[in-house]
């Protein structure tokens, strides 16, 4: 099911008739953009949302739903006392006229946090999970389109609906002509703003988890070929599963693809993204692992931080003994032969305890695993002492 949610505001002289031009070059002539969009998009249901002072009277007068009921609205709109009962008769008449269910939803003026959250709650209550939604913000109060963007994200995340598009009939962008009947008003699609929020969300997920694979589908939507975007997801998979060698191989290509990407949204984020995935450009395997340990320690992902600290130490030991850092036998032999102090054994005990989920016999490791701040501080000290 597709539902059109159209917001009503307050216009001093009513709604001006305009020739709204859509992407497919069709022109719909209407005083209220929501009705032009209704004809264009052909949704299964219409929700009209407005405040107690929105121009319900003007809207329903244009729709000619009921003269007496419309007259009763005039004073109520002027006094900002419109009620749900007053709108009920118009719901019924407009439902009959349009042939689809119509609901009138009274919303607050969104003057403060409580009223703003109430709008989100009221909208969510009208929608079902899986529903497709189109938002029209053309005639809303000027601050409501900002809330509409938040509502779109909220409804998608909390209610499980899919916001297909956000529309705005840009009356103020109408080119002036001597013959007013020939003027054309552009219709703007604002879903790019929702896509921008997707990128911001992905950046927040990355900052928290270190999983830059969340950018792969966004890059693909932004025009990057799937095989190139998937390199980023592959690299994230290998990195997060302790395989920096294969992660580096995937990142070598992904880094160049991201850096040279020309998609409009990717342009906004590619500098930040290339900076965050640049660890593979460090010198040796030990350097990669140490850079990754630093990143995961900064995110308080202690299991991965400890794992990469241990592997960085082993890689350094293998390098010193001229072994092959990518060969298990060489790494195992190098660790056994390396000079190991108390800090090395503590790191090893911490990794074993966290990896296997068992209690350690090491008293210091046991104590550290019981207190996050102590563990965090000690890991930073171990990082400094073992990798000067």
XYZ file of C-alpha atoms in Angstrom:
388
model
C 0.000 0.000 0.000
C 1.177 3.502 -0.851
C 0.070 6.433 1.304
C 0.436 10.099 0.439
C 0.895 12.345 3.482
C 0.224 15.960 2.565
C 0.833 18.755 5.078
C -1.511 21.743 5.226
C -0.248 25.137 6.343
C -1.727 28.596 6.509
C -1.784 30.947 3.522
C -3.031 34.515 4.021
C -4.834 34.726 0.660
C -5.540 31.064 0.103
C -3.741 28.712 -2.264
C -2.740 30.087 -5.647
C -3.488 27.923 -8.649
C -0.306 26.779 -10.393
C 0.703 24.581 -13.302
C 2.901 22.007 -11.572
C 5.426 20.281 -13.848
C 6.610 16.790 -12.875
C 9.710 14.888 -14.001
C 7.851 13.179 -16.821
C 6.839 16.658 -18.115
C 3.169 16.155 -17.267
C 1.461 19.307 -16.025
C -1.179 19.307 -13.286
C -3.085 22.522 -12.642
C -4.207 22.803 -9.027
C -4.350 25.387 -6.221
C -3.255 22.746 -3.697
C -0.163 20.786 -4.714
C -1.181 17.701 -2.764
C -4.092 17.123 -5.143
C -1.800 17.446 -8.172
C 0.544 14.926 -6.574
C -2.391 12.646 -5.780
C -3.304 12.539 -9.465
C 0.320 12.054 -10.497
C 1.412 9.398 -7.966
C -1.946 7.592 -7.627
C -1.492 6.411 -4.010
C -3.852 3.995 -2.307
C -4.584 6.318 0.598
C -4.384 10.018 1.489
C -3.561 11.511 4.888
C -4.069 15.267 5.232
C -2.123 16.570 8.227
C -2.596 20.065 9.591
C -2.878 22.085 12.771
C -6.012 23.554 14.360
C -5.236 26.746 12.427
C -4.297 25.293 9.039
C -6.417 26.304 6.064
C -8.807 23.378 6.219
C -11.669 25.662 5.193
C -9.922 26.852 2.027
C -8.844 23.343 1.093
C -12.278 21.784 1.485
C -13.934 24.725 -0.226
C -11.807 23.937 -3.295
C -12.826 20.275 -3.030
C -16.531 21.222 -2.648
C -17.130 18.475 -0.117
C -19.871 20.140 1.959
C -20.810 23.833 1.966
C -22.312 24.003 5.456
C -19.512 22.010 7.036
C -16.971 24.193 5.251
C -18.591 27.359 6.551
C -18.409 25.957 10.077
C -14.664 25.562 9.625
C -14.043 29.238 8.810
C -14.429 30.536 12.363
C -12.688 27.475 13.798
C -9.647 28.035 11.591
C -9.572 31.733 12.513
C -9.696 30.842 16.212
C -7.429 27.779 15.850
C -10.107 25.517 17.283
C -10.569 22.995 14.468
C -11.492 19.593 15.905
C -11.442 16.046 14.602
C -15.261 15.964 14.646
C -15.397 18.972 12.319
C -13.132 17.198 9.853
C -14.899 13.834 9.983
C -17.625 14.761 7.485
C -15.006 16.018 5.043
C -13.083 12.747 5.353
C -16.189 10.843 4.329
C -17.100 13.132 1.432
C -13.554 13.313 0.074
C -13.195 9.529 0.375
C -16.314 9.149 -1.788
C -15.111 11.752 -4.279
C -11.568 10.412 -4.706
C -12.344 6.716 -4.410
C -9.562 6.096 -1.875
C -9.535 6.288 1.938
C -8.878 9.822 3.226
C -7.875 10.632 6.797
C -7.539 14.074 8.361
C -4.898 14.194 11.064
C -4.669 17.113 13.479
C -1.073 17.739 14.474
C 0.559 20.199 16.847
C 2.421 23.326 15.801
C 5.738 21.657 16.696
C 6.662 24.577 18.933
C 8.748 22.549 21.344
C 10.270 19.121 21.819
C 7.113 17.574 23.259
C 4.962 18.766 20.348
C 7.575 17.718 17.785
C 7.794 14.182 19.151
C 3.992 14.007 19.338
C 3.803 14.558 15.565
C 6.126 11.602 14.957
C 4.054 9.421 17.283
C 0.775 10.460 15.632
C 2.089 9.773 12.130
C 3.503 6.393 13.142
C 0.134 5.379 14.570
C -1.478 5.924 11.150
C 0.966 3.692 9.249
C 1.600 -0.028 9.028
C 4.971 -1.809 8.740
C 5.966 -2.273 5.124
C 3.817 0.593 3.886
C 5.142 2.867 1.130
C 4.953 6.581 1.952
C 5.112 9.748 -0.141
C 5.530 13.038 1.723
C 4.303 16.401 0.436
C 5.707 19.382 2.358
C 4.665 22.138 -0.062
C 2.034 23.981 1.940
C 3.275 23.172 5.460
C 4.354 25.758 7.987
C 7.910 26.708 7.119
C 9.547 24.809 9.972
C 7.648 21.563 9.364
C 9.624 20.384 6.297
C 12.660 20.023 8.571
C 10.600 17.894 10.921
C 9.283 15.961 7.919
C 12.818 14.794 7.109
C 13.223 13.567 10.668
C 9.796 11.962 10.444
C 10.817 10.144 7.272
C 13.845 8.658 8.991
C 11.910 7.896 12.183
C 9.086 6.148 10.333
C 11.544 4.073 8.323
C 13.524 2.970 11.373
C 10.783 2.606 13.976
C 7.670 1.798 11.978
C 9.342 -0.088 9.149
C 7.781 1.980 6.368
C 9.594 2.982 3.195
C 9.579 6.662 2.318
C 9.605 6.665 -1.479
C 9.907 10.389 -2.025
C 9.541 13.845 -0.495
C 7.930 16.383 -2.835
C 7.852 20.172 -2.865
C 5.920 22.276 -5.361
C 8.277 25.255 -5.709
C 5.818 28.070 -6.409
C 8.456 30.721 -5.688
C 10.614 29.266 -8.493
C 7.940 29.786 -11.142
C 9.393 31.731 -14.119
C 7.324 34.877 -14.642
C 5.510 35.220 -17.971
C 3.183 37.815 -19.451
C 0.555 35.121 -19.935
C 0.093 33.708 -16.430
C -1.678 30.640 -17.766
C 1.560 29.596 -19.445
C 3.683 29.773 -16.303
C 5.106 26.470 -15.123
C 5.934 25.654 -11.511
C 8.728 23.100 -10.985
C 8.157 20.117 -8.740
C 11.217 19.269 -6.626
C 12.022 15.803 -5.350
C 13.903 15.979 -2.060
C 14.754 12.315 -1.506
C 18.451 13.147 -1.987
C 18.291 14.620 1.514
C 17.147 11.237 2.811
C 20.049 9.594 0.984
C 22.401 12.098 2.639
C 21.054 10.981 5.992
C 21.756 7.378 4.961
C 25.410 8.351 4.483
C 25.488 10.184 7.812
C 23.994 7.085 9.473
C 26.603 4.888 7.785
C 29.383 7.168 8.995
C 28.026 6.913 12.545
C 27.898 3.109 12.251
C 31.472 3.087 10.995
C 32.712 5.369 13.772
C 31.147 3.041 16.322
C 31.998 -0.329 14.806
C 34.851 0.224 12.347
C 32.827 -1.579 9.687
C 33.309 0.507 6.540
C 31.470 -2.186 4.581
C 28.263 -0.246 5.332
C 29.310 2.228 2.620
C 29.346 -0.403 -0.146
C 25.601 -0.405 -0.940
C 25.509 3.402 -0.697
C 28.349 3.740 -3.196
C 26.535 1.367 -5.508
C 23.356 3.454 -5.245
C 25.499 6.486 -6.005
C 26.632 5.025 -9.313
C 29.688 2.917 -8.487
C 29.708 -0.474 -10.252
C 28.777 -3.302 -7.893
C 32.060 -5.182 -8.330
C 33.995 -2.095 -7.238
C 31.752 -1.238 -4.304
C 31.873 -4.840 -3.097
C 35.645 -4.611 -2.701
C 35.015 -2.337 0.252
C 32.642 -4.840 1.843
C 35.151 -7.647 1.259
C 37.946 -5.643 2.853
C 35.819 -4.875 5.901
C 34.925 -8.554 6.227
C 38.551 -9.691 6.146
C 39.748 -6.931 8.466
C 37.092 -7.610 11.090
C 37.895 -11.313 10.984
C 41.602 -10.856 11.653
C 42.946 -11.198 8.113
C 44.750 -7.924 7.300
C 46.574 -9.415 4.305
C 43.407 -10.154 2.345
C 41.853 -6.956 3.646
C 44.783 -5.008 2.191
C 44.395 -6.716 -1.179
C 40.750 -5.655 -1.404
C 41.420 -2.189 -0.037
C 44.135 -1.472 -2.595
C 41.492 -1.432 -5.309
C 38.660 -0.072 -3.198
C 40.705 2.922 -2.070
C 41.330 4.029 -5.654
C 37.709 3.474 -6.643
C 36.457 5.568 -3.718
C 39.021 8.302 -4.342
C 38.065 8.561 -8.039
C 34.317 8.206 -7.490
C 32.299 11.079 -8.981
C 28.817 10.294 -7.647
C 27.141 13.356 -6.064
C 26.736 11.904 -2.576
C 30.031 10.043 -2.573
C 31.738 13.339 -3.283
C 30.592 14.590 0.116
C 32.122 11.703 2.014
C 34.977 10.261 -0.023
C 37.750 12.264 1.670
C 36.635 11.091 5.105
C 36.207 7.517 3.887
C 39.577 7.281 2.126
C 41.248 8.645 5.251
C 39.631 5.993 7.424
C 40.572 3.085 5.150
C 44.122 4.264 4.580
C 45.714 1.995 7.196
C 46.829 -0.449 4.470
C 49.231 2.188 3.137
C 51.412 1.809 6.254
C 54.811 0.148 5.753
C 54.754 -3.500 6.869
C 52.205 -6.007 8.099
C 53.142 -5.148 11.667
C 52.395 -1.498 10.902
C 48.977 -2.415 9.470
C 48.119 -4.470 12.513
C 49.275 -1.773 14.887
C 47.218 0.863 13.044
C 44.162 -1.391 13.274
C 44.792 -2.016 16.967
C 44.839 1.744 17.535
C 41.556 2.184 15.667
C 39.766 -0.568 17.563
C 41.154 0.586 20.884
C 39.802 4.070 20.167
C 36.365 2.467 19.605
C 36.644 0.401 22.787
C 36.444 -2.792 20.745
C 38.860 -4.499 23.104
C 38.791 -7.997 21.624
C 39.909 -6.792 18.194
C 42.314 -4.275 19.725
C 44.019 -6.988 21.789
C 44.040 -9.415 18.857
C 45.752 -6.928 16.563
C 48.222 -5.874 19.272
C 49.234 -9.501 19.688
C 49.532 -10.046 15.958
C 51.533 -6.847 15.536
C 53.976 -8.055 18.195
C 54.313 -11.434 16.472
C 54.806 -9.770 13.080
C 57.573 -7.598 14.510
C 59.249 -10.641 16.049
C 59.006 -12.523 12.746
C 60.497 -9.598 10.827
C 63.445 -9.389 13.243
C 64.187 -13.067 12.670
C 63.891 -12.679 8.890
C 60.912 -14.999 8.784
C 57.891 -14.835 6.479
C 55.245 -12.778 8.300
C 52.520 -14.467 6.251
C 53.632 -17.997 7.122
C 52.064 -19.549 10.232
C 55.050 -21.734 11.044
C 57.450 -18.760 10.892
C 55.190 -16.654 13.082
C 54.777 -19.422 15.619
C 58.534 -20.097 15.735
C 59.376 -16.374 15.993
C 57.048 -15.880 18.951
C 58.497 -18.880 20.778
C 62.049 -17.621 20.234
C 61.404 -13.945 20.961
C 62.489 -12.292 24.193
C 59.252 -11.905 26.116
C 58.666 -9.777 29.164
C 55.755 -9.526 31.584
C 53.847 -7.184 29.307
C 53.894 -9.687 26.449
C 52.533 -12.464 28.629
C 49.841 -10.186 30.039
C 48.711 -9.319 26.517
C 48.687 -13.010 25.625
C 46.609 -13.900 28.702
C 44.136 -11.125 27.900
C 43.709 -12.349 24.337
C 43.219 -15.976 25.378
C 40.684 -15.040 28.036
C 38.656 -12.803 25.702
C 38.909 -15.095 22.674
C 37.944 -18.296 24.476
C 35.606 -16.743 27.039
C 37.247 -18.491 29.980
C 38.691 -17.276 33.260
C 42.412 -16.676 33.193
C 44.875 -17.809 35.846
C 46.811 -14.568 35.448
C 45.928 -12.346 38.393
C 46.511 -9.040 36.558
C 44.511 -10.128 33.507
C 41.678 -11.329 35.725
C 41.540 -7.969 37.509
C 41.683 -5.936 34.292
C 38.847 -7.874 32.694
C 36.564 -6.862 35.555
C 36.922 -3.114 34.995
C 36.688 -1.369 31.639
C 38.580 1.779 32.564
C 41.462 -0.221 34.016
C 41.604 -2.430 30.904
C 41.512 0.585 28.601
C 44.319 2.333 30.447
C 46.466 -0.788 30.597
C 46.070 -1.544 26.891
C 47.205 1.962 26.043
C 50.223 1.471 28.317
C 50.997 -1.898 26.688
C 50.717 -0.294 23.273
C 53.371 2.225 24.298
C 55.718 -0.183 26.053
C 55.700 -2.912 23.406
C 55.797 -0.688 20.316
C 58.077 2.203 21.067
